[in-house]
Coordinates of C-alpha atoms in Angstrom, one line a residue:
M1 CA -1.1 -28.7 134.9
K2 CA -2.1 -28.0 131.3
K3 CA -2.6 -24.3 130.7
E4 CA -5.6 -24.2 128.3
H5 CA -5.0 -22.4 125.0
E6 CA -1.9 -20.6 126.2
L7 CA 0.3 -19.9 123.2
V8 CA 4.0 -20.3 123.6
L9 CA 5.9 -17.8 121.4
G10 CA 9.3 -17.9 122.9
H11 CA 12.9 -16.9 122.7
D12 CA 15.8 -18.7 124.4
L13 CA 18.1 -15.9 125.7
S14 CA 20.4 -17.9 127.9
T15 CA 23.6 -16.2 126.6
L16 CA 22.3 -12.7 126.8
Q17 CA 23.9 -11.6 130.1
Q18 CA 27.3 -12.9 129.0
L19 CA 27.0 -10.8 125.8
E20 CA 25.9 -7.7 127.8
D21 CA 28.9 -8.2 130.2
S22 CA 31.2 -8.3 127.1
G23 CA 29.9 -4.9 126.1
R24 CA 27.3 -5.8 123.5
T25 CA 24.1 -3.8 123.2
F26 CA 20.9 -4.4 121.3
S27 CA 18.6 -2.1 119.5
D28 CA 15.3 -2.0 117.7
D29 CA 14.6 0.7 115.1
G30 CA 17.6 2.6 116.3
R31 CA 16.8 2.6 120.0
I32 CA 18.9 0.6 122.5
Q33 CA 16.8 -1.6 124.7
P34 CA 17.0 -4.7 126.8
V35 CA 16.4 -7.7 124.5
E36 CA 13.6 -9.1 126.7
Q37 CA 11.7 -5.8 126.2
I38 CA 12.3 -5.9 122.4
V39 CA 10.9 -9.4 122.0
A40 CA 8.0 -8.6 124.3
Q41 CA 7.1 -5.6 122.0
H42 CA 7.0 -8.0 119.0
G43 CA 4.6 -10.6 120.3
A44 CA 6.7 -13.0 122.4
T45 CA 5.1 -14.6 125.4
Y46 CA 7.9 -16.7 126.8
V47 CA 11.7 -16.6 127.5
R48 CA 13.6 -19.8 128.1
E49 CA 16.7 -20.0 130.2
R50 CA 18.9 -23.0 130.7
L51 CA 20.3 -23.9 134.1
W52 CA 23.6 -25.7 134.7
V53 CA 24.6 -27.1 138.1
N54 CA 28.2 -25.8 138.3
P55 CA 29.3 -24.4 135.0
P56 CA 32.9 -23.3 134.1
L57 CA 31.8 -19.7 133.9
P58 CA 29.3 -17.9 136.1
Y59 CA 26.5 -17.9 133.5
S60 CA 23.5 -20.3 133.3
D61 CA 24.2 -21.0 137.0
L62 CA 21.5 -20.4 139.6
P63 CA 22.4 -16.8 140.6
H64 CA 22.5 -15.8 136.9
V65 CA 19.1 -17.4 136.1
L66 CA 17.5 -16.0 139.2
T67 CA 18.6 -12.5 137.9
M68 CA 17.3 -13.2 134.4
A69 CA 13.9 -14.5 135.8
K70 CA 13.4 -11.0 137.4
R71 CA 14.1 -9.4 134.0
I72 CA 11.8 -11.8 132.2
K73 CA 8.8 -11.2 134.6
A74 CA 9.4 -7.4 134.6
A75 CA 9.0 -7.4 130.9
G76 CA 5.6 -9.1 131.2
L77 CA 6.9 -12.4 129.8
K78 CA 6.5 -15.9 131.1
F79 CA 9.5 -18.0 132.2
L80 CA 10.5 -21.4 130.9
L81 CA 13.2 -23.0 133.1
D82 CA 15.4 -25.6 131.3
F83 CA 17.1 -27.9 133.8
H84 CA 20.1 -29.6 132.1
Y85 CA 21.1 -31.6 135.1
S86 CA 24.7 -31.1 134.1
D87 CA 27.6 -28.7 134.7
F88 CA 27.6 -27.8 131.0
W89 CA 25.9 -28.8 127.8
A90 CA 23.5 -31.7 127.8
D91 CA 22.1 -33.0 124.5
P92 CA 21.3 -36.3 122.7
G93 CA 25.0 -37.0 122.3
K94 CA 26.1 -36.3 125.9
Q95 CA 24.3 -36.1 129.2
P96 CA 27.2 -35.9 131.7
T97 CA 26.3 -36.2 135.4
P98 CA 27.4 -33.1 137.4
Q99 CA 30.8 -33.7 138.9
S100 CA 29.6 -33.3 142.5
W101 CA 26.9 -35.9 141.9
Q102 CA 29.0 -38.6 140.3
D103 CA 29.4 -42.1 141.7
Q104 CA 26.0 -42.0 143.4
D105 CA 23.8 -45.1 143.3
L106 CA 20.3 -44.9 141.8
S107 CA 18.5 -44.2 145.0
T108 CA 21.0 -41.6 146.1
L109 CA 21.1 -39.9 142.7
A110 CA 17.3 -39.8 142.5
G111 CA 17.2 -38.1 145.9
T112 CA 19.8 -35.6 144.8
V113 CA 17.8 -34.8 141.7
Y114 CA 14.7 -34.4 143.7
T115 CA 16.2 -32.2 146.4
Y116 CA 18.1 -30.0 143.9
T117 CA 15.1 -29.5 141.7
R118 CA 12.7 -28.7 144.5
D119 CA 15.2 -26.3 146.1
V120 CA 15.7 -24.5 142.8
I121 CA 12.0 -24.2 142.1
E122 CA 11.5 -22.8 145.7
R123 CA 14.2 -20.2 145.2
F124 CA 12.4 -18.8 142.2
A125 CA 9.1 -18.8 144.0
R126 CA 10.6 -17.0 147.0
Q127 CA 11.8 -14.1 144.9
G128 CA 8.4 -13.8 143.2
T129 CA 9.4 -15.3 139.8
P130 CA 8.1 -18.9 139.8
P131 CA 8.6 -20.6 136.4
D132 CA 5.5 -20.9 134.3
M133 CA 6.9 -24.0 132.6
V134 CA 9.7 -26.3 133.6
Q135 CA 11.7 -28.6 131.4
T136 CA 13.0 -31.6 133.3
G137 CA 16.1 -32.4 131.3
N138 CA 17.4 -31.1 127.9
E139 CA 17.0 -33.3 124.8
I140 CA 16.8 -36.5 126.8
T141 CA 15.9 -38.8 123.9
N142 CA 18.9 -41.0 124.9
G143 CA 18.5 -40.6 128.7
M144 CA 19.9 -38.2 131.3
L145 CA 22.6 -38.2 133.9
W146 CA 24.9 -40.6 132.1
P147 CA 26.0 -43.3 132.6
L148 CA 23.4 -44.3 135.2
G149 CA 20.4 -42.8 133.3
A150 CA 21.6 -43.6 129.8
I151 CA 19.2 -45.6 127.5
S152 CA 20.2 -47.4 124.4
G153 CA 19.0 -46.8 120.9
N154 CA 16.0 -49.0 121.4
G155 CA 15.3 -47.8 124.9
S156 CA 15.6 -51.3 126.4
E157 CA 18.6 -50.7 128.7
R158 CA 18.6 -48.7 131.9
W159 CA 15.0 -47.7 131.3
V160 CA 14.1 -48.2 134.9
E161 CA 17.0 -46.0 136.0
F162 CA 16.1 -43.3 133.5
T163 CA 12.5 -43.2 134.5
T164 CA 13.3 -43.2 138.2
L165 CA 15.5 -40.1 137.7
L166 CA 13.0 -38.4 135.5
K167 CA 10.1 -39.1 137.8
A168 CA 12.1 -37.7 140.7
A169 CA 12.7 -34.4 138.8
I170 CA 9.0 -34.2 137.8
A171 CA 7.8 -34.8 141.4
A172 CA 10.1 -32.1 142.7
V173 CA 8.7 -29.6 140.2
R174 CA 5.2 -30.5 141.3
D175 CA 6.1 -30.3 145.0
G176 CA 8.2 -27.2 144.9
S177 CA 5.9 -25.1 142.7
Q178 CA 4.0 -22.2 144.3
Q179 CA 1.8 -22.3 141.2
D180 CA 0.9 -25.1 138.8
A181 CA 3.8 -24.9 136.5
S182 CA 3.5 -26.9 133.3
V183 CA 6.1 -29.8 133.1
M184 CA 7.8 -30.3 129.8
V185 CA 9.6 -33.5 128.8
H186 CA 12.0 -32.6 126.0
I187 CA 12.1 -36.0 124.2
D188 CA 11.5 -36.7 120.6
R189 CA 11.4 -40.5 120.5
G190 CA 8.7 -41.6 118.2
G191 CA 7.7 -44.8 120.0
D192 CA 5.4 -45.3 122.9
N193 CA 8.1 -45.4 125.6
A194 CA 7.2 -42.2 127.5
G195 CA 3.5 -42.9 127.3
S196 CA 3.8 -46.4 128.5
R197 CA 5.7 -45.4 131.6
H198 CA 3.0 -42.9 132.7
F199 CA 5.1 -39.8 133.3
D200 CA 3.2 -37.1 135.0
F201 CA 4.0 -34.4 132.4
D202 CA 2.0 -31.8 130.5
V203 CA 4.0 -30.8 127.4
I204 CA 6.1 -32.6 124.9
G205 CA 9.1 -30.6 123.8
L206 CA 10.8 -31.2 120.4
S207 CA 13.9 -29.8 118.8
Y208 CA 13.7 -29.1 115.1
Y209 CA 16.7 -28.0 113.1
P210 CA 16.2 -29.1 109.4
W211 CA 19.9 -29.8 108.8
W212 CA 19.9 -32.3 111.6
H213 CA 16.3 -33.5 111.7
G214 CA 15.3 -33.6 108.1
P215 CA 12.7 -31.9 105.9
L216 CA 9.4 -30.3 107.0
S217 CA 7.6 -33.4 105.9
A218 CA 9.5 -35.4 108.5
L219 CA 8.5 -32.9 111.2
Q220 CA 4.9 -33.0 110.1
A221 CA 4.9 -36.8 110.3
N222 CA 6.4 -36.7 113.7
L223 CA 3.9 -34.2 115.0
S224 CA 1.0 -36.1 113.5
D225 CA 2.2 -39.3 115.2
L226 CA 2.9 -37.7 118.6
A227 CA -0.4 -35.7 119.0
P228 CA -2.9 -38.6 119.0
R229 CA -0.4 -41.0 120.7
Y230 CA 0.0 -38.9 123.8
N231 CA -2.8 -36.3 123.6
K232 CA -0.3 -33.8 125.1
D233 CA 0.5 -30.2 124.2
I234 CA 3.5 -30.0 121.8
V235 CA 6.0 -27.2 121.7
I236 CA 8.9 -27.0 119.3
V237 CA 11.2 -25.9 122.1
E238 CA 14.3 -25.4 120.0
T239 CA 14.6 -24.3 116.4
A240 CA 16.5 -21.7 114.3
Y241 CA 17.2 -20.7 110.8
P242 CA 20.0 -18.5 109.3
W243 CA 19.6 -15.0 108.1
K244 CA 23.0 -15.0 106.3
F245 CA 26.0 -17.3 105.8
T246 CA 29.0 -15.2 106.9
N247 CA 29.5 -15.2 110.7
G248 CA 31.0 -12.0 112.1
D249 CA 33.2 -13.9 114.5
S250 CA 36.4 -15.9 114.1
E251 CA 34.4 -18.9 115.2
R252 CA 32.5 -19.7 112.0
S253 CA 29.0 -21.1 112.1
F254 CA 28.9 -24.8 112.6
G255 CA 32.7 -25.0 112.8
G256 CA 33.2 -23.5 109.3
S257 CA 30.6 -25.7 107.5
Y258 CA 27.1 -24.5 106.8
P259 CA 23.9 -26.5 107.0
V260 CA 21.7 -27.8 104.2
L261 CA 18.7 -25.5 104.0
L262 CA 15.1 -26.1 103.0
P263 CA 14.1 -25.4 99.4
G264 CA 12.1 -22.1 99.3
Y265 CA 13.5 -20.8 102.5
P266 CA 16.6 -18.6 101.7
P267 CA 19.1 -17.5 104.3
S268 CA 17.6 -14.1 105.0
P269 CA 15.4 -12.4 107.6
E270 CA 12.5 -13.1 105.2
G271 CA 13.5 -16.7 105.1
Q272 CA 13.6 -16.8 108.9
I273 CA 10.0 -15.4 109.1
S274 CA 8.7 -17.9 106.5
F275 CA 10.4 -20.8 108.3
I276 CA 9.0 -19.8 111.7
R277 CA 5.5 -19.2 110.3
E278 CA 5.5 -22.6 108.6
L279 CA 6.4 -24.3 111.8
L280 CA 3.6 -22.5 113.6
S281 CA 1.2 -23.4 110.8
L282 CA 2.1 -27.1 111.1
L283 CA 1.5 -26.9 114.9
G284 CA -1.8 -25.1 114.3
Q285 CA -3.0 -28.1 112.2
L286 CA -2.8 -30.5 115.1
P287 CA -6.2 -31.6 116.6
D288 CA -7.6 -30.1 119.8
Q289 CA -5.2 -27.2 119.8
L290 CA -2.3 -29.5 120.9
G291 CA 0.2 -27.4 118.9
R292 CA 1.2 -25.0 121.6
G293 CA 3.9 -23.0 119.9
L294 CA 7.7 -22.8 119.6
V295 CA 10.8 -21.3 121.2
Y296 CA 13.5 -19.8 118.9
W297 CA 16.9 -20.9 120.2
E298 CA 19.4 -18.2 121.2
S299 CA 17.7 -15.4 119.3
A300 CA 20.3 -12.8 120.5
W301 CA 23.5 -14.9 120.5
I302 CA 25.5 -12.5 118.3
P303 CA 29.3 -12.5 118.1
G304 CA 30.8 -11.5 121.4
A305 CA 30.4 -14.5 123.8
G306 CA 31.6 -18.0 123.3
L307 CA 30.8 -21.3 125.0
E308 CA 33.8 -21.1 127.2
Q309 CA 36.4 -18.6 128.2
D310 CA 38.3 -17.0 125.3
T311 CA 36.2 -18.7 122.6
G312 CA 34.0 -17.2 119.9
D313 CA 30.4 -17.4 119.1
T314 CA 29.2 -20.0 116.6
W315 CA 25.6 -18.9 116.2
G316 CA 25.6 -15.4 114.9
D317 CA 24.1 -16.2 111.6
M318 CA 21.1 -17.9 113.2
A319 CA 20.2 -15.0 115.5
L320 CA 17.3 -12.5 115.0
F321 CA 19.7 -9.6 115.4
D322 CA 22.6 -8.7 113.1
H323 CA 26.2 -8.9 114.2
E324 CA 26.0 -5.3 115.6
G325 CA 22.9 -6.1 117.7
R326 CA 20.4 -4.4 115.5
A327 CA 17.0 -6.3 115.4
L328 CA 16.3 -7.9 112.0
S329 CA 12.9 -7.8 110.5
S330 CA 12.5 -11.4 111.6
I331 CA 12.2 -10.2 115.2
K332 CA 8.5 -9.6 114.1
C333 CA 7.9 -13.4 113.5
Y334 CA 5.4 -13.7 116.3
E335 CA 3.4 -10.6 115.6
D336 CA 0.6 -12.2 113.6
T337 CA -0.4 -15.7 114.9
A338 CA -4.2 -15.4 114.7
F339 CA -4.2 -18.2 112.2
L340 CA -3.3 -20.6 115.1
G341 CA -6.7 -20.2 116.5
H342 CA -5.7 -20.1 120.2

């Protein structure tokens, strides 16, 4: 169900507990505080958490995300739940089916997706932390739950399988919700595929990293196409920008190579603020207040916790905290959003 004029000003904090367990602390103006409280004090309205089915480490699994949901709600923030439908990372280049779900036929797998999704939603509701928004799959431009739910570059192959699985996930969110959670489809395909298949969703989620997705003009063109085509709220649900170019971990940013940046947006906290404000401005220009907001990806992923056991962090230069956990001035990026008109 669409939440009228509700602005999404979010932070993905999925790695936070792993960092805390490794001994990292975070501070704002010299005072150590939980990150969710810091971002709430600086204008955030949402925190996003990813959910994996059976990950290699006990993070981003259901017990972990249930704990984080309590912290998010206690800080007065809303909760965006990001189902990956995978044991580990799912993105446009890989959407591996969880090991325990493999070799199921379409009907069985759709039933598994439905039951799992509904059970998860009900678990959050029972502890008093129902998600306010639910993302049914992560970056599913090329499908989900591969190989069965994979779609080709033109979307012509396995489209029935993909839509069957996605519809099962969406139906489970609707049926399991104790409130009318908004359903987000995180897909950035520019054609009319999703609209023509009549998905019952509320929000389009986009990823925008300029070094992968092109200049701001490309984003603006995509937004201008999507808004009238679907008449759905749009959230840039993943984005980030560097504050410096020297990672404080042995695992260097982007595997030792650095991204091509946007002209006029230097790698600095000020550059981060300008970048985020420009994205919000582009969203604010969409008709009928369809530009709903954005979520900064892994705002607190400073050096100290890697993707797997005994690996380093690769994201420290993109965070909104320095490598010692001190909030940068860019943590204030959401404090003045009156220009959006929501």
